Short mmCIF file of C-alpha atoms (C1' of nucleotides) in Angstrom, two decimals:
data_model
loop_
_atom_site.label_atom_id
_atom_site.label_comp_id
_atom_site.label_asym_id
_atom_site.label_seq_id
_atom_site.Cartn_x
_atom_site.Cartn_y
_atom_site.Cartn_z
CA UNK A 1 -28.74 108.79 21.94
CA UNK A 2 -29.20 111.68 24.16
CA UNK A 3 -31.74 109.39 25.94
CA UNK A 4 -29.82 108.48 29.93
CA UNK A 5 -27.37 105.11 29.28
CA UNK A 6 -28.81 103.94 32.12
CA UNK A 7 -32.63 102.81 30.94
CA UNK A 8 -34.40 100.98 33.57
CA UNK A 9 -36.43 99.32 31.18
CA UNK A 10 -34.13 98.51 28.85
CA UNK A 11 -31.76 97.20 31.81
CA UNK A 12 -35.01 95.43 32.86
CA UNK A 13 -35.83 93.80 29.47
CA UNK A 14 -32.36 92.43 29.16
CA UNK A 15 -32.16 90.91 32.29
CA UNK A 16 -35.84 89.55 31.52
CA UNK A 17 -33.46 87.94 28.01
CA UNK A 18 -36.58 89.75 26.12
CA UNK A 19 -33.87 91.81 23.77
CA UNK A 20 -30.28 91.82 23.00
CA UNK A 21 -27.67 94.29 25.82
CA UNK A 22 -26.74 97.27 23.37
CA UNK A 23 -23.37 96.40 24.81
CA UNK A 24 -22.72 93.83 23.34
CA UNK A 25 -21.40 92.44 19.97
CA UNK A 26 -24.91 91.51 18.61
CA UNK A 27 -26.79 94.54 20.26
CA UNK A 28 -24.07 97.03 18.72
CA UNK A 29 -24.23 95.18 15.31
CA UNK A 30 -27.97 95.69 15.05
CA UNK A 31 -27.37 99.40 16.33
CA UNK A 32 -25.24 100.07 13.35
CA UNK A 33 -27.54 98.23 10.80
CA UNK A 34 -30.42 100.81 12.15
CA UNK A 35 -28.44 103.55 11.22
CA UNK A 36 -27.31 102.08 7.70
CA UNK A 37 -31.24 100.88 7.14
CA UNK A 38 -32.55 103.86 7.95
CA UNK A 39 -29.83 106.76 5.98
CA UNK A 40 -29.38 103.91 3.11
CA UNK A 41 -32.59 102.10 3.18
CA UNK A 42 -32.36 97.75 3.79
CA UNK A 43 -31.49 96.50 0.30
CA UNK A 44 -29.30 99.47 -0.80
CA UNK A 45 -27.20 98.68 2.00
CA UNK A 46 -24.50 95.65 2.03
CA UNK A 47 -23.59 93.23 4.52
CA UNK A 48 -19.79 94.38 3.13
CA UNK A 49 -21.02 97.87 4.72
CA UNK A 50 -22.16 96.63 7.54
CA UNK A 51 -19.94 94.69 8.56
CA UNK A 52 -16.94 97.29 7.92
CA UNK A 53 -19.19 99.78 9.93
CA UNK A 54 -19.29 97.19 12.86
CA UNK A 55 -15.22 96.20 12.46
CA UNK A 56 -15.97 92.52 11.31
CA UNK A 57 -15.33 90.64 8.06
CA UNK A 58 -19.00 90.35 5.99
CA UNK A 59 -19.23 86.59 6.64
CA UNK A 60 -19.16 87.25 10.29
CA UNK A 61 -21.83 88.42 10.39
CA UNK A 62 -23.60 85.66 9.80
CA UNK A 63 -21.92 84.11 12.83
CA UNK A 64 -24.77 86.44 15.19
CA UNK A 65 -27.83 86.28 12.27
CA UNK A 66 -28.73 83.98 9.97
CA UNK A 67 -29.38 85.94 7.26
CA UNK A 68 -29.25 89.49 6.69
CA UNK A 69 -33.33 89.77 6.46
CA UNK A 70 -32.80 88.38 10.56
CA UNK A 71 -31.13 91.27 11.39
CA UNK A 72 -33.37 93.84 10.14
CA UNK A 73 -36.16 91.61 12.04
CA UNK A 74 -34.73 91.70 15.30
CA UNK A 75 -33.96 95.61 14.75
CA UNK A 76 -37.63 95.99 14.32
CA UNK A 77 -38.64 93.10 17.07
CA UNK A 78 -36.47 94.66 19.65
CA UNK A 79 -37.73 98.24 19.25
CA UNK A 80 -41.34 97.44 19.51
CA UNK A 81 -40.34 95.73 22.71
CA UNK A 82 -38.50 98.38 24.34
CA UNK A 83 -41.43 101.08 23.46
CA UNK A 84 -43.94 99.09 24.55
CA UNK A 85 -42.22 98.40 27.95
CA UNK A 86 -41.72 102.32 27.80
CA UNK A 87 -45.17 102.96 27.71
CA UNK A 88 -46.48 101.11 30.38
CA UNK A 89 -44.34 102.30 32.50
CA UNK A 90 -45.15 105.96 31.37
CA UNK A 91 -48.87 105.11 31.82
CA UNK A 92 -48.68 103.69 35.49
CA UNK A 93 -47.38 107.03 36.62
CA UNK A 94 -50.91 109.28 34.99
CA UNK A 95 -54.24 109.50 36.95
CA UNK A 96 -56.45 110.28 33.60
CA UNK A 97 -57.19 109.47 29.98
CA UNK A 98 -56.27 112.77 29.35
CA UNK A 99 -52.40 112.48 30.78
CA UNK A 100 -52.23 109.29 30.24
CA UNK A 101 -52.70 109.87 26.31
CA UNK A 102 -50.14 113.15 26.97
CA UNK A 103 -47.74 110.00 27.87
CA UNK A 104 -48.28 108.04 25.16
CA UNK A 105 -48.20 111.35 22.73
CA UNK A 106 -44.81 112.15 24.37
CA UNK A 107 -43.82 108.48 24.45
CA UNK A 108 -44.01 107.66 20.93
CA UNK A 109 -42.25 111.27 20.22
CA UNK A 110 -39.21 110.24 22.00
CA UNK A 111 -39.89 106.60 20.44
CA UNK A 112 -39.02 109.04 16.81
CA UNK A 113 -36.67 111.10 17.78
CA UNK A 114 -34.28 109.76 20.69
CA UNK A 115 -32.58 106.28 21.10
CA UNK A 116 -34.40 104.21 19.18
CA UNK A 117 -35.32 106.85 16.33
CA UNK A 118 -33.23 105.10 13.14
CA UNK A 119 -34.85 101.90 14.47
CA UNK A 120 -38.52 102.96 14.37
CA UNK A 121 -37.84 104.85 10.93
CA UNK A 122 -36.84 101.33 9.51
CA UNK A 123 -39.75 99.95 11.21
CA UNK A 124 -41.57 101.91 9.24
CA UNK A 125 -40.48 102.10 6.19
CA UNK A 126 -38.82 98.97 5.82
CA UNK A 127 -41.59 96.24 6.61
CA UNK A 128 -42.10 94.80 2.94
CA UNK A 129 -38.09 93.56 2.98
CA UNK A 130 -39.72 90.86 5.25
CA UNK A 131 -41.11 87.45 4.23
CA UNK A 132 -44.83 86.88 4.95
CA UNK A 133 -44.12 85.28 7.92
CA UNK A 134 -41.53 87.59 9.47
CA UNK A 135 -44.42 90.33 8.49
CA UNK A 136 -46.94 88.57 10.15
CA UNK A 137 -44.67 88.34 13.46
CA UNK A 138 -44.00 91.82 13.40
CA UNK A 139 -47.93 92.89 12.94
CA UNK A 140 -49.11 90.70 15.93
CA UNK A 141 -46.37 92.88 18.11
CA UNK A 142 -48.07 96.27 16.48
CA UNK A 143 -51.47 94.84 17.37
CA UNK A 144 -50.06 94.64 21.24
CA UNK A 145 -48.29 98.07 21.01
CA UNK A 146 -51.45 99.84 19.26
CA UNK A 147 -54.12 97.63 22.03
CA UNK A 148 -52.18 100.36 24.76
CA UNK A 149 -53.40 102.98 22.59
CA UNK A 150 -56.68 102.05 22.01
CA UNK A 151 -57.30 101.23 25.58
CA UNK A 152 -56.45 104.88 26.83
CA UNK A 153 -58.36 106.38 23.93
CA UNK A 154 -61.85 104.23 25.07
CA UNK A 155 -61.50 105.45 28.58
CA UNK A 156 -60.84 108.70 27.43
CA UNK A 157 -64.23 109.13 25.21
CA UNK A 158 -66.03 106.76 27.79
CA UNK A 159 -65.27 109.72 30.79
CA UNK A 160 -65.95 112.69 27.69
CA UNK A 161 -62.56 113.73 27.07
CA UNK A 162 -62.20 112.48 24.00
CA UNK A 163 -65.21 112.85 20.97
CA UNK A 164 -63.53 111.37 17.85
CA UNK A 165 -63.76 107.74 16.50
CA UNK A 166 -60.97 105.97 18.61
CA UNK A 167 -59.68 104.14 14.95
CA UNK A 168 -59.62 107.24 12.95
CA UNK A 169 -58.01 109.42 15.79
CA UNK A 170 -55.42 106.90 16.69
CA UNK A 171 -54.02 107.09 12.74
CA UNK A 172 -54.15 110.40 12.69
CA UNK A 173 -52.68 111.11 15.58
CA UNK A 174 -49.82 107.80 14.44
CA UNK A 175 -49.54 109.63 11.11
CA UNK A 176 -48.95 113.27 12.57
CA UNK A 177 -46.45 111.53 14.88
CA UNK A 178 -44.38 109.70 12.69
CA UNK A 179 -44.24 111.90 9.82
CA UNK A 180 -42.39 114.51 12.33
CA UNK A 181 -39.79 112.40 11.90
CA UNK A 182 -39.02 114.32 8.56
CA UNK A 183 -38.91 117.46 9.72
CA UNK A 184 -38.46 117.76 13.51
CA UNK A 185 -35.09 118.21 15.16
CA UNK A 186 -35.09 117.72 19.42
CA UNK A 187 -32.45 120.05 19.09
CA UNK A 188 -34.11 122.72 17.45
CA UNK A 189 -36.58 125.61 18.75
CA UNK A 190 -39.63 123.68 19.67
CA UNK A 191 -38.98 121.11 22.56
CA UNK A 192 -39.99 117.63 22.69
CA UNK A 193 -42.89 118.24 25.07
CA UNK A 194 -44.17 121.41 23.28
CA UNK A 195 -44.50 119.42 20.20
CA UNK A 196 -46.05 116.75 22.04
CA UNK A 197 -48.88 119.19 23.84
CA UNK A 198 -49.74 120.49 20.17
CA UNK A 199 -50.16 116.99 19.15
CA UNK A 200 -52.69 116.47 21.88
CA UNK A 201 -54.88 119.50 21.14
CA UNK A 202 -55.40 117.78 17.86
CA UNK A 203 -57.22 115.39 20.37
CA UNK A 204 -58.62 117.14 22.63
CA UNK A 205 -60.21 120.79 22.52
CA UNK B 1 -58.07 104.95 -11.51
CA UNK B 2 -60.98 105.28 -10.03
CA UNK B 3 -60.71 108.90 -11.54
CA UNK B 4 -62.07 109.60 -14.79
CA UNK B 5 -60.17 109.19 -17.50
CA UNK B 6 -60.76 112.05 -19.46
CA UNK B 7 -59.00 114.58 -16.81
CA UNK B 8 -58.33 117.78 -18.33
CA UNK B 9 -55.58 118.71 -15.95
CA UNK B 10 -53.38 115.72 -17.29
CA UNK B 11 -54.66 116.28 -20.94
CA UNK B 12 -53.14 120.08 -20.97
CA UNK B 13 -50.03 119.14 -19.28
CA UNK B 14 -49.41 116.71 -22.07
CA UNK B 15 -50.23 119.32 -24.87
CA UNK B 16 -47.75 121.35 -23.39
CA UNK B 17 -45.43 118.58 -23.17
CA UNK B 18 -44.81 118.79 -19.33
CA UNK B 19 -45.69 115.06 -18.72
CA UNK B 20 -45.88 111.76 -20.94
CA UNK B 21 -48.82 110.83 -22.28
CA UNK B 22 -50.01 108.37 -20.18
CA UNK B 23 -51.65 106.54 -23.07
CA UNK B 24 -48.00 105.69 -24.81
CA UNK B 25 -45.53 102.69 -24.25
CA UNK B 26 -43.38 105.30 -22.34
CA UNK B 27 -46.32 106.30 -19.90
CA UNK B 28 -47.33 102.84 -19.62
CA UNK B 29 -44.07 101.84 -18.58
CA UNK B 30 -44.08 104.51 -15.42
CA UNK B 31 -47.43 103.35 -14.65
CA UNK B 32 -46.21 99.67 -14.30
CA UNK B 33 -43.49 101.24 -12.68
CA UNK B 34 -45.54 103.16 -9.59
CA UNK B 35 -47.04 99.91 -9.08
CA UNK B 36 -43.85 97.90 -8.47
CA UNK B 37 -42.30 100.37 -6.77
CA UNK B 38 -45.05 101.00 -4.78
CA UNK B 39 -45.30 97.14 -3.60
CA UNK B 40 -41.81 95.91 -3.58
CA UNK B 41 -40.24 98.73 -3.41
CA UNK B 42 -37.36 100.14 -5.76
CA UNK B 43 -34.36 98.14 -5.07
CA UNK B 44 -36.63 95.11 -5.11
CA UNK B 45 -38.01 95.46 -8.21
CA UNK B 46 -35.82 94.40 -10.94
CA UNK B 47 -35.44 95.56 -14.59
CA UNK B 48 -36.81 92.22 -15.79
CA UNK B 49 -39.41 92.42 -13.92
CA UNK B 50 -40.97 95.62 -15.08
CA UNK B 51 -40.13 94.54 -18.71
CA UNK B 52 -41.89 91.28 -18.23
CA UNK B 53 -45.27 93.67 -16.30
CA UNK B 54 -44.99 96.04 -19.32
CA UNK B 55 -44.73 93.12 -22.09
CA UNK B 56 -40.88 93.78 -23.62
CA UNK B 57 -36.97 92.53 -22.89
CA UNK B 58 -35.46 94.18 -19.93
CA UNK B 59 -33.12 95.85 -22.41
CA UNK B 60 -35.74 97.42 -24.49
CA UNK B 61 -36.45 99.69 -21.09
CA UNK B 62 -33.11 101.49 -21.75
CA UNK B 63 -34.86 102.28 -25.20
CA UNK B 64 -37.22 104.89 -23.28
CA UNK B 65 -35.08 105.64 -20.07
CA UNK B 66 -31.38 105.67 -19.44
CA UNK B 67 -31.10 104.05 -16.15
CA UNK B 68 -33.40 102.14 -13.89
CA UNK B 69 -33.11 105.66 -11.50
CA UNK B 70 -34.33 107.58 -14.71
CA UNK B 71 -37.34 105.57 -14.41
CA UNK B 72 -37.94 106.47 -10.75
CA UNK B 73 -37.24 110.44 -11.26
CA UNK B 74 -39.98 109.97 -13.85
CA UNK B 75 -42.70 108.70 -11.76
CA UNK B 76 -41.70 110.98 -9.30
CA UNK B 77 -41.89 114.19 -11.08
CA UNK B 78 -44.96 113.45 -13.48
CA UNK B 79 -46.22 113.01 -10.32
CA UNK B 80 -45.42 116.34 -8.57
CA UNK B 81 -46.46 118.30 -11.73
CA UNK B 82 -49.46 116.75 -12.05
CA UNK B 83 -50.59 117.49 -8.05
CA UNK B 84 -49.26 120.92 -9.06
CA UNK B 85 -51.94 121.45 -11.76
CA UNK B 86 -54.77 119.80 -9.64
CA UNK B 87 -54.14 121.90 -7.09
CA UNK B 88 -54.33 125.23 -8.78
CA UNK B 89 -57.24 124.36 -10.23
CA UNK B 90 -59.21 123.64 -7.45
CA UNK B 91 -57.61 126.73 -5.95
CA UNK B 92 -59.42 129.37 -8.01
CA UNK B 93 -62.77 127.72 -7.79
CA UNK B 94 -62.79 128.44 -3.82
CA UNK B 95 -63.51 131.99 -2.30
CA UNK B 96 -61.83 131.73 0.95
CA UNK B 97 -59.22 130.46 2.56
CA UNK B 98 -61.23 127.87 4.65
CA UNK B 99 -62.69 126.28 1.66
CA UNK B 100 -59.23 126.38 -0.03
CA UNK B 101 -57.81 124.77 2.76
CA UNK B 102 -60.44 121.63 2.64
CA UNK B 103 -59.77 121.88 -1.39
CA UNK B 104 -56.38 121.21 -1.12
CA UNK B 105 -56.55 118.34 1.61
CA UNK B 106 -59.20 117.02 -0.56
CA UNK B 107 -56.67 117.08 -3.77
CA UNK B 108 -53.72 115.79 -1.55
CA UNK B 109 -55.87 112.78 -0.49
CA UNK B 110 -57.13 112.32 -3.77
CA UNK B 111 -53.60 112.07 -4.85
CA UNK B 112 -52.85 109.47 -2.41
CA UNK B 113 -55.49 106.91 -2.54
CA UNK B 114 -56.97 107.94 -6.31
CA UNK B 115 -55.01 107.47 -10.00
CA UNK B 116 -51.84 108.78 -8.84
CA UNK B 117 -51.65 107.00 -5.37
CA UNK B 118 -49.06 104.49 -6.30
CA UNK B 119 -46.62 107.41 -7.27
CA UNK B 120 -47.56 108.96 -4.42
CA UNK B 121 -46.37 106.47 -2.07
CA UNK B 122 -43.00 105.91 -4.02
CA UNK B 123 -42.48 109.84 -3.95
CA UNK B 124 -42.30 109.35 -0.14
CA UNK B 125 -40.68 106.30 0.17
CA UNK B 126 -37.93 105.72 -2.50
CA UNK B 127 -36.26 109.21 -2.44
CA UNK B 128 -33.23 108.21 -1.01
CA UNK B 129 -32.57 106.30 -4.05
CA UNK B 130 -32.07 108.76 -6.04
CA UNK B 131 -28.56 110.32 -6.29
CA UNK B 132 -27.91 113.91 -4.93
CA UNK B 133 -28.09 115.89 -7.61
CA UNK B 134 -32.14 114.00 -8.62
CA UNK B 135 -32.66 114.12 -5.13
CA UNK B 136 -32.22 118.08 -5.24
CA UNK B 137 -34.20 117.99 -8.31
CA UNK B 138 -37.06 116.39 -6.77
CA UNK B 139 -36.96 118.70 -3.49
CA UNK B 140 -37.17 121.65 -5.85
CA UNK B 141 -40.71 120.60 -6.84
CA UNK B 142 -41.88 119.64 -3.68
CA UNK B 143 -41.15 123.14 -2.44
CA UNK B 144 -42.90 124.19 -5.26
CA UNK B 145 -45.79 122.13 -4.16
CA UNK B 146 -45.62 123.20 -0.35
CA UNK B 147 -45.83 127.07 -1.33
CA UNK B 148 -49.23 126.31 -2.67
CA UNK B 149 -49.96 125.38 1.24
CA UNK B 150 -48.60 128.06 2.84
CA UNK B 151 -50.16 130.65 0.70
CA UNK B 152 -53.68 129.26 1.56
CA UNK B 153 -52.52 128.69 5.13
CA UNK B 154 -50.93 132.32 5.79
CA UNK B 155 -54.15 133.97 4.42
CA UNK B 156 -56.21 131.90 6.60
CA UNK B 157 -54.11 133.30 9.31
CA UNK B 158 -54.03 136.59 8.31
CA UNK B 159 -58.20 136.68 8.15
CA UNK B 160 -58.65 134.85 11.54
CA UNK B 161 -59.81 130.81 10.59
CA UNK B 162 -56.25 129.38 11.40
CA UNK B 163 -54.91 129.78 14.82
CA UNK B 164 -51.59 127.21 14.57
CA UNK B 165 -48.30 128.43 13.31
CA UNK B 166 -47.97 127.67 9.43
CA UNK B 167 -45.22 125.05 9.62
CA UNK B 168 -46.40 123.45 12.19
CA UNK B 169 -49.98 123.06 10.51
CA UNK B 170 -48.50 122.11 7.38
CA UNK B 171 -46.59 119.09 8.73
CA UNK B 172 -48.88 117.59 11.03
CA UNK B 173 -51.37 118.16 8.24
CA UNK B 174 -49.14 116.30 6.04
CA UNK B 175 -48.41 113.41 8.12
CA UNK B 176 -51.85 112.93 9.11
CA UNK B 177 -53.21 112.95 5.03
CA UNK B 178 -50.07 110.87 3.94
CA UNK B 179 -50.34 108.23 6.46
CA UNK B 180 -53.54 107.72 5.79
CA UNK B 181 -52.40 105.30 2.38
CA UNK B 182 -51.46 102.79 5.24
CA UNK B 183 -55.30 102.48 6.83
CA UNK B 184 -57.58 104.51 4.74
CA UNK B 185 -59.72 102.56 1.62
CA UNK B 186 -61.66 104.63 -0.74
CA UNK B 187 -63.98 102.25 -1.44
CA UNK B 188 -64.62 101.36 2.70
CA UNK B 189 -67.14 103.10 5.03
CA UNK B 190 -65.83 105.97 5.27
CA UNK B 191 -65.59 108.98 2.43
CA UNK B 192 -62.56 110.95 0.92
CA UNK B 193 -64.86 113.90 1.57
CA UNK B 194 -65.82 112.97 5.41
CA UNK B 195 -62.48 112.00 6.23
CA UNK B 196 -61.34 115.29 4.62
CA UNK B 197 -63.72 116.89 6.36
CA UNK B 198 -62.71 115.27 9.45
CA UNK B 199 -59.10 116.38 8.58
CA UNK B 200 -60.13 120.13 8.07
CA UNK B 201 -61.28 119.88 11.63
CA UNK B 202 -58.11 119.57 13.24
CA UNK B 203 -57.44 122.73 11.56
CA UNK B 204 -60.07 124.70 11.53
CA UNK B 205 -62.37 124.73 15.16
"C1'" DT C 1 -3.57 71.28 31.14
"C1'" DT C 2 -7.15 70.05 28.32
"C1'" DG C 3 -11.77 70.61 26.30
"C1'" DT C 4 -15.40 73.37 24.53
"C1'" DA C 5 -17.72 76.95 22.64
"C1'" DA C 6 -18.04 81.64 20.96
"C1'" DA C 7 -16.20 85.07 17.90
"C1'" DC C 8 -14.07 85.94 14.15
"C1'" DC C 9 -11.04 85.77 9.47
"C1'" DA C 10 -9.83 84.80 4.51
"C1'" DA C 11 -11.36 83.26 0.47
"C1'" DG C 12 -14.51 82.59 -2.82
"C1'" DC C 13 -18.91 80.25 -4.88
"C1'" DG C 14 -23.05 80.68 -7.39
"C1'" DC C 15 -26.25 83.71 -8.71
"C1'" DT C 16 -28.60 88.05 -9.89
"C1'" DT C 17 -28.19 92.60 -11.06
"C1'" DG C 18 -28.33 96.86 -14.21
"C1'" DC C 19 -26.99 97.71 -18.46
"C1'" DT C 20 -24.71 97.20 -23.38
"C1'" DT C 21 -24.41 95.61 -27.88
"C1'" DG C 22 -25.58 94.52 -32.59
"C1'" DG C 23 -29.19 93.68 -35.18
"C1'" DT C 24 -34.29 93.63 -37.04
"C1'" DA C 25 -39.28 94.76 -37.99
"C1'" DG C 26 -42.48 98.30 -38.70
"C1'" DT C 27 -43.81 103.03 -40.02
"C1'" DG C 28 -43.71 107.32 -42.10
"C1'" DT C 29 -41.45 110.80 -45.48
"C1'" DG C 30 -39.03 112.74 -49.54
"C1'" DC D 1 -37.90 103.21 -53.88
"C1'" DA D 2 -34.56 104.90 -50.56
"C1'" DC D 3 -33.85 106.65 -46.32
"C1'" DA D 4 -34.46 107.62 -41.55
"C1'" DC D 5 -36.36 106.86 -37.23
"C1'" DT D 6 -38.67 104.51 -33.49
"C1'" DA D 7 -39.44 100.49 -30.98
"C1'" DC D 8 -38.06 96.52 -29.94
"C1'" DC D 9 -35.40 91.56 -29.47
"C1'" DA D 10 -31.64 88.15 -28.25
"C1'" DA D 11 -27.66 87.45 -26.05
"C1'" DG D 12 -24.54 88.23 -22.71
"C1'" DC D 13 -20.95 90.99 -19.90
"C1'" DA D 14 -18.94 92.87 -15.70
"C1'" DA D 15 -19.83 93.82 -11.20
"C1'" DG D 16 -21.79 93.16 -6.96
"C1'" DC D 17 -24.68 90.48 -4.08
"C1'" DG D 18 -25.85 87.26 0.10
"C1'" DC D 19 -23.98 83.63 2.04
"C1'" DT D 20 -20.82 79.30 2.88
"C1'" DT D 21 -16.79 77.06 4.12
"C1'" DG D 22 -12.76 75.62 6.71
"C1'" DG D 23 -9.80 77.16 9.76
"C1'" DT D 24 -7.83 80.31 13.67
"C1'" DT D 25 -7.97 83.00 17.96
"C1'" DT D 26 -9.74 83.99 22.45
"C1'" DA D 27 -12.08 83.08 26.89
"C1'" DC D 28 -13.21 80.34 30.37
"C1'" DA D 29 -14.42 76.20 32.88
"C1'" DA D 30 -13.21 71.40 34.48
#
DNA sequence: TTGTAAACCAAGCGCTTGCTTGGTAGTGTG
DNA sequence: CACACTACCAAGCAAGCGCTTGGTTTACAA
């Protein structure tokens, strides 16, 4: 939310019809179930809730999803989306493994704690309300957001900044990351990017 | 459950009547609990089916707990208590603040992929479905818990092995061992010592 | 002006939920 | 033997759930 209105990728991804416009009636409606899924968790919330938070009657709702288990997939489908178009755009713009992993670091930060933070708390912590397929569907899009990862990380040992095992630094670098989520506030003392330069010296020595 | 059975820590918590015998119908039933928590989640999991996993009517539950929540704070707190007592005695078998350190990263991540990893994982992922005044309850321990940390952690600063600020450590060292019960199998590759090891190292240079 | 589709409302159906109730079998104690 | 207590069963209630239905309003194009 304090994230700039005017996103060029998001703007970019719309007009591409990859995800919903946050303007609109559908894009607001899954705004407002991210919130609800991630302060009330998926099934403790109602579509009665929702749809009061939103200004509908609950049966409208099902007028823009099918079922309430479609919203919560296309709150998680659309966020991977958006953060993966984030990040290669963030990449383009570094010369080395070792900025370019800074990027990613500082990417997936702001992935937790700016405009799409409720969204990627539900994404993770909300996965098994899905039905094996709608899991499966979700995974594949990990596997493409977690392949950027892995790529920078492999050039990064390959030229010697990097010496851990690429799988085992990734997690704990994705654990480290998404676990600030319970404690860090972009508000606070410690800034975004100083959090995000600790982060890499976990890395990188 | 890999862990031996006979463990002495849960033994004398149960003489002193701090946890439920894990041997009894009531210590059975949390067990059966953790699990379905753990893999459907709370809200998911209904009352008949734990009765049906634990072999009794859903109404006999209410025999042993009050509420369906009173289950959950169970888990949860039989939980904490028991990590509590691990903990502090690992602590006084250690002489330094180093090896104290990789003792207690070694007990948290025995606590989250050994006997009590199920709880584990529904301590940090069911919370909010406890009401305030449980939730409180709960936080109380876990700050209980986290002052075992920072003791080891401040006297490792204080003697020159830890150069990161205490919070800071803590947190990413908590992500990194708690996200580890999405990737990391016991029985795979690689170790619960090496990867503690390995997770002492982004410590400790 | 008419036709069409999107967006929504009002009402409620069928089902599942957590939990309650009244009673019973088994076990130990005086 | 009488009593008390624990552990459980069988049945079902009241409330809340996701979702459906039939109809109305609004927007816009032909």
């Amino acid at each position: 939310m304090t994230q700039t209105m005017a996103d060029a990728v998001i703007s970019e991804l719309v007009k591409q019809g990859k995800i919903t416009d946050p303007q609109s009636a559908k894009g607001r409606l899954m705004y407002e179930a991210a919130h609800l899924f991630k302060n009330k968790g998926y099934e403790r919330t109602t579509v009665r809730e929702l749809a009061k938070a939103v200004g509908i009657q609950s049966g409208s709702l099902f007028h823009h999803f099918k079922s309430k288990e479609d919203i919560l997939l296309g709150v998680m489908e659309e966020t991977i989306v958006v953060n993966i178009g984030r990040m290669n755009k963030a990449l383009i713009q570094q010369p080395d493994p070792k900025h370019q992993l800074l990027a990613l670091i500082r990417c997936e930060l702001d992935s937790v704690h700016l405009d799409t933070g409720e969204a990627m708390s539900v994404l993770v912590s909300e996965w098994r309300s899905l039905n094996e397929e709608n899991q499966k569907y979700i995974l594949k899009l990990r596997d493409d957001y977690e392949a950027l990862w892995f790529r920078v990380i492999r050039e990064g040992i390959q030229n010697g900044t990097i010496q851990h095992d690429e799988f085992i630094l990734r997690r704990l670098l994705a654990g480290a990351i998404s676990w600030s989520a319970t404690w860090f506030r972009p508000d606070g003392n410690l800034s975004i990017d100083e959090l995000a330069k600790q982060t890499l010296m976990l890395a990188i020595r």
